[in-house]
């Protein structure tokens, strides 16, 4: 388990991260979304032990990662800007990774390069942008590290490969109990694979929630009554968003779905529809609740 | 060893592999140059041995000091170090690579040391291979070479430390900065700036102080720092006797290694503290950046400002200051722009510019005070505790250290009489120096001998040039009777088979065997003399000397043996008769030389005070001068310069005697050093219109007995 405790980071006068606290469970996929400059990459670098937090702690099972090889050997990062040794081919890079990471899985590596159709003997510098990213992903997945950190990893990948990478991430979490931490500026990119999502904005954690909880505890209802009504009628409910047009109200409600629906039925509505919410809608409503404008974020 | 906390062999291996291209190219380059030098050396010896060419002065075998043959590495190693360092530390300058390496499961220290050691390993490998190749070549041709294996080992060791020190400095510079221009500038500042300043300081002190031996005291002397000493020596900044002085100084090894380790440790601390996010930035903190900027200003302005304050307050010097100041502003501007990529940031450099100028002015004022302090020094019996004397005097030269002087300069003399003589002699010399406003006081007036004397107080040592009169030399020699160590130094002569010889003037006429005989005879004669006589003979020197060169621990020394009638008469007789041998058998040449003297000297109305006699046109001329002479009738002649016009005194009596001797040959046979004699050199110089220069067509040395 990774614990982030009041982590702050400044670059000169720019506050990149401001008192970030969160908890990342093992065997999960943890997604970070946010616009450019929100602090995602900085937080990921702190998680990878590249940057040292100015304040606060980053603890892997209680141990700090910065300058600690014991922890770092279980963490691998695929950064947004990739690095390979000049002139190196995938074989040489794999050899290096195998020498660095004690649990490097050569079989998995061989399997992955076949799956990704990568030429192991070709200079990586001659790969296309997408292939370079695939090569970095293959290497990271093969390290046998327990914590895999991916920064904007789906950039430059075509939809088929993107789907395949997601599948591999899920497999590694399921099969090897690994933990994947992934950043993206696109919420849609992450919503189908993440167990946990956080939203960063201007260095602060705006939303930090479990996806299942988000999806099961937030839902939209369309409700109508014979008599006139207003928001007051639902004062017993945890309302995230409320809008009414004529006799039909659209409400985003927070709570245990079955209990909430049962309670709403008790109000004898003439119309009661429970509609699914996309993750994006949930985020929009959550942020509105916190006073943010999602479009700005 | 794969301790990821301190050192990772895997990372080392990977970095070593990264350096492979540069390393292999470097090794091929080094071996190619090395092989060329060794090949030339051996070829020259082989040709000489076959009688095809004559060496300038070295006889029989070439001395391989190990230094001269590897001097090219002084240039190549910095190039390799720069290339290695930029490759090793380049990852710190780019975010992607910096993030990659910092994300690996190593401590900062392991990352730093493992990568650093890869550069060191390549340097070591290149030098080892070079040394082995040279060693094998020298062993194969050992019959033609006198190889100083210790010197060779020392040179390679010193070159390794030279490179190691630079690698350490680069490691520190790269840990402190975040882009290539800052890496290189900072490395240069770390290695050279302090020494550059001290060199400038002492160059001003040396040019403005009187009689002070131009040495830099203690650790301030650049000789202690391999990087600075080698580079400054190579490009001609500052004053060094030779590469050998640097390589053979044990203090240089200790100091340079310690300094390298300090660089390395500071680099490790900076690397450990360094944040990955500084990749691509000018420096890792504002303070470091401020210091770098101020250092650049000092480096660029210190010479012009110090010159203006201490030497030349002309308007030209003032404009020089303005020029260097403007250059500083431009360079700081470029540095700031590259570091911050913002034009607006250039203004931030102003405070460091001001501080740099203030420091520069402070340094210049310190020079001024130091010069005044040195020039005011007056040794007295109260402030001089002991003295040491080195033989430099009339045999002063830069090409090799005078061996006896090297030993004696470390022997402290407390004899009051000697101290008094030297104090008086110094004060007398100082008056002469002030009167003539001359700084180079090694070349003495007639009747004086210049020596270097170190006046030691309890703490301070003042080394000065002192002119001694003949009686001073004799009195000092008498007073040194109790100094056995001092006397022993005058008893050490290199073995004839371990030395290479130079002989004043008549080198081309004496064969290797002949010159060895002369040397051995002179040494035997000196060895049976009293110390006083040896001292006088050696310190006063002679107009004819045999210089025995030899190499010891990489350092080339010479011992100068004076050939005089008074102290080494047998050796002098040998020289004279070796020179005359050929001439005796060639009547035609003797007659020709007699004609020359008759035509161009005896019957000439012009040029009689000059020693060059032009023929009817300027296509050739005869160069005639004395090599040695002895006139018992006038004892003082030996210490005076002799001109051709002296031959024409007494109606040309001496000249006529020489001409007669050449015509009949009797007076040039079996010349003895007890005889009165005159040595002459006649050279026929011919003009070469193609090269627009005169060359030596014929040259003759001979000694004529004057009865």
PDB file of C-alpha atoms in Angstrom, chain B residues 395-591:
ATOM      1  CA  UNK B 395      75.261  27.941 -16.076  1.00  0.00           C
ATOM      2  CA  UNK B 396      71.631  28.928 -15.733  1.00  0.00           C
ATOM      3  CA  UNK B 397      69.315  27.285 -18.238  1.00  0.00           C
ATOM      4  CA  UNK B 398      65.812  25.897 -18.403  1.00  0.00           C
ATOM      5  CA  UNK B 399      66.429  22.662 -20.279  1.00  0.00           C
ATOM      6  CA  UNK B 400      67.275  20.487 -17.265  1.00  0.00           C
ATOM      7  CA  UNK B 401      67.830  21.025 -13.568  1.00  0.00           C
ATOM      8  CA  UNK B 402      71.410  21.262 -12.413  1.00  0.00           C
ATOM      9  CA  UNK B 403      71.730  18.151 -10.286  1.00  0.00           C
ATOM     10  CA  UNK B 404      74.186  19.417  -7.681  1.00  0.00           C
ATOM     11  CA  UNK B 405      72.108  22.565  -7.173  1.00  0.00           C
ATOM     12  CA  UNK B 406      68.975  20.500  -6.711  1.00  0.00           C
ATOM     13  CA  UNK B 407      70.677  18.678  -3.831  1.00  0.00           C
ATOM     14  CA  UNK B 408      72.362  21.695  -2.271  1.00  0.00           C
ATOM     15  CA  UNK B 409      69.281  23.875  -2.277  1.00  0.00           C
ATOM     16  CA  UNK B 410      67.825  21.598   0.382  1.00  0.00           C
ATOM     17  CA  UNK B 411      70.857  21.830   2.660  1.00  0.00           C
ATOM     18  CA  UNK B 412      70.499  24.516   5.284  1.00  0.00           C
ATOM     19  CA  UNK B 413      73.669  26.397   6.103  1.00  0.00           C
ATOM     20  CA  UNK B 414      73.866  28.077   9.477  1.00  0.00           C
ATOM     21  CA  UNK B 415      77.510  29.136   9.270  1.00  0.00           C
ATOM     22  CA  UNK B 416      77.536  32.808  10.265  1.00  0.00           C
ATOM     23  CA  UNK B 417      80.373  33.702   7.959  1.00  0.00           C
ATOM     24  CA  UNK B 418      78.542  32.278   4.945  1.00  0.00           C
ATOM     25  CA  UNK B 419      75.350  34.068   5.984  1.00  0.00           C
ATOM     26  CA  UNK B 420      77.225  37.366   6.363  1.00  0.00           C
ATOM     27  CA  UNK B 421      78.888  36.984   2.969  1.00  0.00           C
ATOM     28  CA  UNK B 422      75.575  36.257   1.306  1.00  0.00           C
ATOM     29  CA  UNK B 423      73.748  39.114   3.075  1.00  0.00           C
ATOM     30  CA  UNK B 424      76.446  41.578   2.028  1.00  0.00           C
ATOM     31  CA  UNK B 425      76.491  40.171  -1.481  1.00  0.00           C
ATOM     32  CA  UNK B 426      72.694  40.422  -1.712  1.00  0.00           C
ATOM     33  CA  UNK B 427      72.619  44.018  -0.529  1.00  0.00           C
ATOM     34  CA  UNK B 428      75.360  44.859  -3.000  1.00  0.00           C
ATOM     35  CA  UNK B 429      73.481  43.097  -5.808  1.00  0.00           C
ATOM     36  CA  UNK B 430      70.256  44.868  -4.865  1.00  0.00           C
ATOM     37  CA  UNK B 431      71.923  48.237  -5.176  1.00  0.00           C
ATOM     38  CA  UNK B 432      73.211  47.311  -8.616  1.00  0.00           C
ATOM     39  CA  UNK B 433      69.800  46.030  -9.634  1.00  0.00           C
ATOM     40  CA  UNK B 434      68.021  49.171  -8.463  1.00  0.00           C
ATOM     41  CA  UNK B 435      70.591  51.328 -10.172  1.00  0.00           C
ATOM     42  CA  UNK B 436      70.286  49.554 -13.490  1.00  0.00           C
ATOM     43  CA  UNK B 437      66.555  48.819 -13.060  1.00  0.00           C
ATOM     44  CA  UNK B 438      67.170  45.279 -14.302  1.00  0.00           C
ATOM     45  CA  UNK B 439      65.105  42.317 -13.221  1.00  0.00           C
ATOM     46  CA  UNK B 440      66.833  39.411 -14.974  1.00  0.00           C
ATOM     47  CA  UNK B 441      69.896  39.186 -12.846  1.00  0.00           C
ATOM     48  CA  UNK B 442      71.134  35.744 -13.735  1.00  0.00           C
ATOM     49  CA  UNK B 443      73.486  37.090 -16.361  1.00  0.00           C
ATOM     50  CA  UNK B 444      76.284  38.739 -14.443  1.00  0.00           C
ATOM     51  CA  UNK B 445      78.894  41.343 -15.113  1.00  0.00           C
ATOM     52  CA  UNK B 446      82.464  40.123 -15.485  1.00  0.00           C
ATOM     53  CA  UNK B 447      84.014  38.872 -12.297  1.00  0.00           C
ATOM     54  CA  UNK B 448      80.703  37.897 -10.729  1.00  0.00           C
ATOM     55  CA  UNK B 449      78.865  34.616 -10.412  1.00  0.00           C
ATOM     56  CA  UNK B 450      75.107  34.538  -9.885  1.00  0.00           C
ATOM     57  CA  UNK B 451      73.678  32.006  -7.437  1.00  0.00           C
ATOM     58  CA  UNK B 452      70.237  31.458  -5.990  1.00  0.00           C
ATOM     59  CA  UNK B 453      70.166  31.896  -2.260  1.00  0.00           C
ATOM     60  CA  UNK B 454      67.285  31.178   0.035  1.00  0.00           C
ATOM     61  CA  UNK B 455      67.305  33.325   3.172  1.00  0.00           C
ATOM     62  CA  UNK B 456      65.295  31.437   5.766  1.00  0.00           C
ATOM     63  CA  UNK B 457      63.831  33.072   8.819  1.00  0.00           C
ATOM     64  CA  UNK B 458      61.851  31.009  11.317  1.00  0.00           C
ATOM     65  CA  UNK B 459      58.773  31.102   9.118  1.00  0.00           C
ATOM     66  CA  UNK B 460      59.364  32.948   5.882  1.00  0.00           C
ATOM     67  CA  UNK B 461      61.692  31.888   3.095  1.00  0.00           C
ATOM     68  CA  UNK B 462      62.989  34.478   0.663  1.00  0.00           C
ATOM     69  CA  UNK B 463      64.763  33.179  -2.397  1.00  0.00           C
ATOM     70  CA  UNK B 464      66.891  35.764  -4.152  1.00  0.00           C
ATOM     71  CA  UNK B 465      69.513  36.025  -6.870  1.00  0.00           C
ATOM     72  CA  UNK B 466      72.859  37.008  -5.439  1.00  0.00           C
ATOM     73  CA  UNK B 467      75.996  37.995  -7.297  1.00  0.00           C
ATOM     74  CA  UNK B 468      79.157  36.669  -5.768  1.00  0.00           C
ATOM     75  CA  UNK B 469      82.645  37.974  -6.366  1.00  0.00           C
ATOM     76  CA  UNK B 470      85.485  35.513  -6.828  1.00  0.00           C
ATOM     77  CA  UNK B 471      86.589  36.129  -3.270  1.00  0.00           C
ATOM     78  CA  UNK B 472      83.007  35.529  -2.035  1.00  0.00           C
ATOM     79  CA  UNK B 473      83.031  32.143  -3.778  1.00  0.00           C
ATOM     80  CA  UNK B 474      86.398  31.267  -2.282  1.00  0.00           C
ATOM     81  CA  UNK B 475      85.385  32.368   1.230  1.00  0.00           C
ATOM     82  CA  UNK B 476      82.127  30.441   1.044  1.00  0.00           C
ATOM     83  CA  UNK B 477      84.011  27.354  -0.165  1.00  0.00           C
ATOM     84  CA  UNK B 478      86.373  27.625   2.835  1.00  0.00           C
ATOM     85  CA  UNK B 479      83.502  28.091   5.266  1.00  0.00           C
ATOM     86  CA  UNK B 480      81.627  25.054   3.960  1.00  0.00           C
ATOM     87  CA  UNK B 481      84.413  22.733   5.087  1.00  0.00           C
ATOM     88  CA  UNK B 482      82.256  21.313   7.871  1.00  0.00           C
ATOM     89  CA  UNK B 483      79.223  20.630   5.712  1.00  0.00           C
ATOM     90  CA  UNK B 484      79.788  17.022   4.692  1.00  0.00           C
ATOM     91  CA  UNK B 485      76.372  16.658   3.032  1.00  0.00           C
ATOM     92  CA  UNK B 486      77.030  19.748   1.018  1.00  0.00           C
ATOM     93  CA  UNK B 487      80.398  18.422  -0.031  1.00  0.00           C
ATOM     94  CA  UNK B 488      78.913  15.040  -0.951  1.00  0.00           C
ATOM     95  CA  UNK B 489      76.603  16.754  -3.414  1.00  0.00           C
ATOM     96  CA  UNK B 490      79.691  17.878  -5.329  1.00  0.00           C
ATOM     97  CA  UNK B 491      80.954  14.349  -5.496  1.00  0.00           C
ATOM     98  CA  UNK B 492      78.001  12.919  -7.383  1.00  0.00           C
ATOM     99  CA  UNK B 493      78.522  12.504 -11.092  1.00  0.00           C
ATOM    100  CA  UNK B 494      76.444  10.276 -13.363  1.00  0.00           C
ATOM    101  CA  UNK B 495      78.108   7.153 -14.632  1.00  0.00           C
ATOM    102  CA  UNK B 496      79.465   7.652 -18.123  1.00  0.00           C
ATOM    103  CA  UNK B 497      77.251   4.884 -19.509  1.00  0.00           C
ATOM    104  CA  UNK B 498      74.098   6.348 -18.002  1.00  0.00           C
ATOM    105  CA  UNK B 499      74.501   9.815 -19.410  1.00  0.00           C
ATOM    106  CA  UNK B 500      74.164  11.624 -22.669  1.00  0.00           C
ATOM    107  CA  UNK B 501      76.550  14.489 -23.365  1.00  0.00           C
ATOM    108  CA  UNK B 502      76.582  17.980 -24.678  1.00  0.00           C
ATOM    109  CA  UNK B 503      79.803  19.819 -25.213  1.00  0.00           C
ATOM    110  CA  UNK B 504      80.086  23.550 -25.681  1.00  0.00           C
ATOM    111  CA  UNK B 505      80.823  24.606 -29.235  1.00  0.00           C
ATOM    112  CA  UNK B 506      82.950  21.716 -30.488  1.00  0.00           C
ATOM    113  CA  UNK B 507      80.308  19.050 -30.418  1.00  0.00           C
ATOM    114  CA  UNK B 508      80.482  18.213 -34.095  1.00  0.00           C
ATOM    115  CA  UNK B 509      84.196  17.573 -33.890  1.00  0.00           C
ATOM    116  CA  UNK B 510      84.205  15.117 -31.024  1.00  0.00           C
ATOM    117  CA  UNK B 511      82.952  11.590 -31.390  1.00  0.00           C
ATOM    118  CA  UNK B 512      80.868   9.811 -28.794  1.00  0.00           C
ATOM    119  CA  UNK B 513      83.873   7.929 -27.480  1.00  0.00           C
ATOM    120  CA  UNK B 514      86.017  11.068 -27.360  1.00  0.00           C
ATOM    121  CA  UNK B 515      83.500  13.083 -25.394  1.00  0.00           C
ATOM    122  CA  UNK B 516      83.046  10.232 -22.949  1.00  0.00           C
ATOM    123  CA  UNK B 517      86.794  10.142 -22.443  1.00  0.00           C
ATOM    124  CA  UNK B 518      86.853  13.888 -21.816  1.00  0.00           C
ATOM    125  CA  UNK B 519      84.022  13.615 -19.299  1.00  0.00           C
ATOM    126  CA  UNK B 520      85.557  10.685 -17.466  1.00  0.00           C
ATOM    127  CA  UNK B 521      88.980  12.337 -17.349  1.00  0.00           C
ATOM    128  CA  UNK B 522      87.485  15.596 -16.031  1.00  0.00           C
ATOM    129  CA  UNK B 523      85.468  13.779 -13.383  1.00  0.00           C
ATOM    130  CA  UNK B 524      88.549  11.866 -12.238  1.00  0.00           C
ATOM    131  CA  UNK B 525      90.471  15.131 -11.999  1.00  0.00           C
ATOM    132  CA  UNK B 526      87.700  16.799 -10.012  1.00  0.00           C
ATOM    133  CA  UNK B 527      87.387  13.855  -7.649  1.00  0.00           C
ATOM    134  CA  UNK B 528      90.950  14.183  -6.412  1.00  0.00           C
ATOM    135  CA  UNK B 529      90.664  17.924  -5.789  1.00  0.00           C
ATOM    136  CA  UNK B 530      89.906  19.516  -2.425  1.00  0.00           C
ATOM    137  CA  UNK B 531      86.293  20.496  -1.900  1.00  0.00           C
ATOM    138  CA  UNK B 532      87.221  24.164  -2.036  1.00  0.00           C
ATOM    139  CA  UNK B 533      88.726  23.810  -5.502  1.00  0.00           C
ATOM    140  CA  UNK B 534      85.844  21.716  -6.778  1.00  0.00           C
ATOM    141  CA  UNK B 535      83.395  24.262  -5.398  1.00  0.00           C
ATOM    142  CA  UNK B 536      85.180  27.169  -7.049  1.00  0.00           C
ATOM    143  CA  UNK B 537      85.537  25.304 -10.318  1.00  0.00           C
ATOM    144  CA  UNK B 538      81.900  24.214 -10.393  1.00  0.00           C
ATOM    145  CA  UNK B 539      80.315  27.447  -9.161  1.00  0.00           C
ATOM    146  CA  UNK B 540      82.387  29.785 -11.293  1.00  0.00           C
ATOM    147  CA  UNK B 541      82.147  27.494 -14.278  1.00  0.00           C
ATOM    148  CA  UNK B 542      84.145  27.894 -17.467  1.00  0.00           C
ATOM    149  CA  UNK B 543      83.713  29.031 -21.021  1.00  0.00           C
ATOM    150  CA  UNK B 544      84.083  25.374 -22.027  1.00  0.00           C
ATOM    151  CA  UNK B 545      81.932  22.795 -20.302  1.00  0.00           C
ATOM    152  CA  UNK B 546      80.850  19.208 -20.712  1.00  0.00           C
ATOM    153  CA  UNK B 547      77.214  18.840 -19.771  1.00  0.00           C
ATOM    154  CA  UNK B 548      76.224  15.333 -18.747  1.00  0.00           C
ATOM    155  CA  UNK B 549      72.477  14.794 -19.040  1.00  0.00           C
ATOM    156  CA  UNK B 550      70.736  11.938 -17.333  1.00  0.00           C
ATOM    157  CA  UNK B 551      67.231  11.029 -16.286  1.00  0.00           C
ATOM    158  CA  UNK B 552      66.253  10.016 -12.814  1.00  0.00           C
ATOM    159  CA  UNK B 553      62.659   9.171 -11.879  1.00  0.00           C
ATOM    160  CA  UNK B 554      61.416  10.863 -14.994  1.00  0.00           C
ATOM    161  CA  UNK B 555      63.311  14.057 -14.383  1.00  0.00           C
ATOM    162  CA  UNK B 556      66.061  15.142 -16.683  1.00  0.00           C
ATOM    163  CA  UNK B 557      69.111  16.492 -14.862  1.00  0.00           C
ATOM    164  CA  UNK B 558      72.451  17.763 -15.946  1.00  0.00           C
ATOM    165  CA  UNK B 559      75.797  17.982 -14.276  1.00  0.00           C
ATOM    166  CA  UNK B 560      78.057  20.667 -15.711  1.00  0.00           C
ATOM    167  CA  UNK B 561      81.731  19.857 -15.729  1.00  0.00           C
ATOM    168  CA  UNK B 562      83.974  22.853 -16.379  1.00  0.00           C
ATOM    169  CA  UNK B 563      86.959  22.140 -18.620  1.00  0.00           C
ATOM    170  CA  UNK B 564      89.696  24.457 -17.424  1.00  0.00           C
ATOM    171  CA  UNK B 565      93.421  24.527 -17.433  1.00  0.00           C
ATOM    172  CA  UNK B 566      93.484  25.110 -13.688  1.00  0.00           C
ATOM    173  CA  UNK B 567      91.209  22.305 -12.461  1.00  0.00           C
ATOM    174  CA  UNK B 568      90.856  19.810 -15.309  1.00  0.00           C
ATOM    175  CA  UNK B 569      94.012  20.223 -17.418  1.00  0.00           C
ATOM    176  CA  UNK B 570      94.111  16.640 -18.702  1.00  0.00           C
ATOM    177  CA  UNK B 571      90.554  16.866 -19.947  1.00  0.00           C
ATOM    178  CA  UNK B 572      91.325  20.166 -21.630  1.00  0.00           C
ATOM    179  CA  UNK B 573      94.364  18.688 -23.369  1.00  0.00           C
ATOM    180  CA  UNK B 574      92.208  15.825 -24.605  1.00  0.00           C
ATOM    181  CA  UNK B 575      89.653  18.251 -26.031  1.00  0.00           C
ATOM    182  CA  UNK B 576      92.327  20.273 -27.811  1.00  0.00           C
ATOM    183  CA  UNK B 577      94.052  17.317 -29.357  1.00  0.00           C
ATOM    184  CA  UNK B 578      90.818  15.569 -30.361  1.00  0.00           C
ATOM    185  CA  UNK B 579      89.865  18.786 -32.161  1.00  0.00           C
ATOM    186  CA  UNK B 580      93.235  19.137 -33.839  1.00  0.00           C
ATOM    187  CA  UNK B 581      93.626  15.490 -34.877  1.00  0.00           C
ATOM    188  CA  UNK B 582      91.814  15.771 -38.210  1.00  0.00           C
ATOM    189  CA  UNK B 583      93.293  19.115 -39.036  1.00  0.00           C
ATOM    190  CA  UNK B 584      96.829  17.856 -38.511  1.00  0.00           C
ATOM    191  CA  UNK B 585      96.402  15.308 -41.246  1.00  0.00           C
ATOM    192  CA  UNK B 586      94.865  17.694 -43.761  1.00  0.00           C
ATOM    193  CA  UNK B 587      97.477  20.175 -44.880  1.00  0.00           C
ATOM    194  CA  UNK B 588      95.290  21.603 -47.597  1.00  0.00           C
ATOM    195  CA  UNK B 589      92.586  22.629 -45.181  1.00  0.00           C
ATOM    196  CA  UNK B 590      95.103  24.088 -42.739  1.00  0.00           C
ATOM    197  CA  UNK B 591      96.582  26.121 -45.531  1.00  0.00           C
TER     198      UNK B 591
END
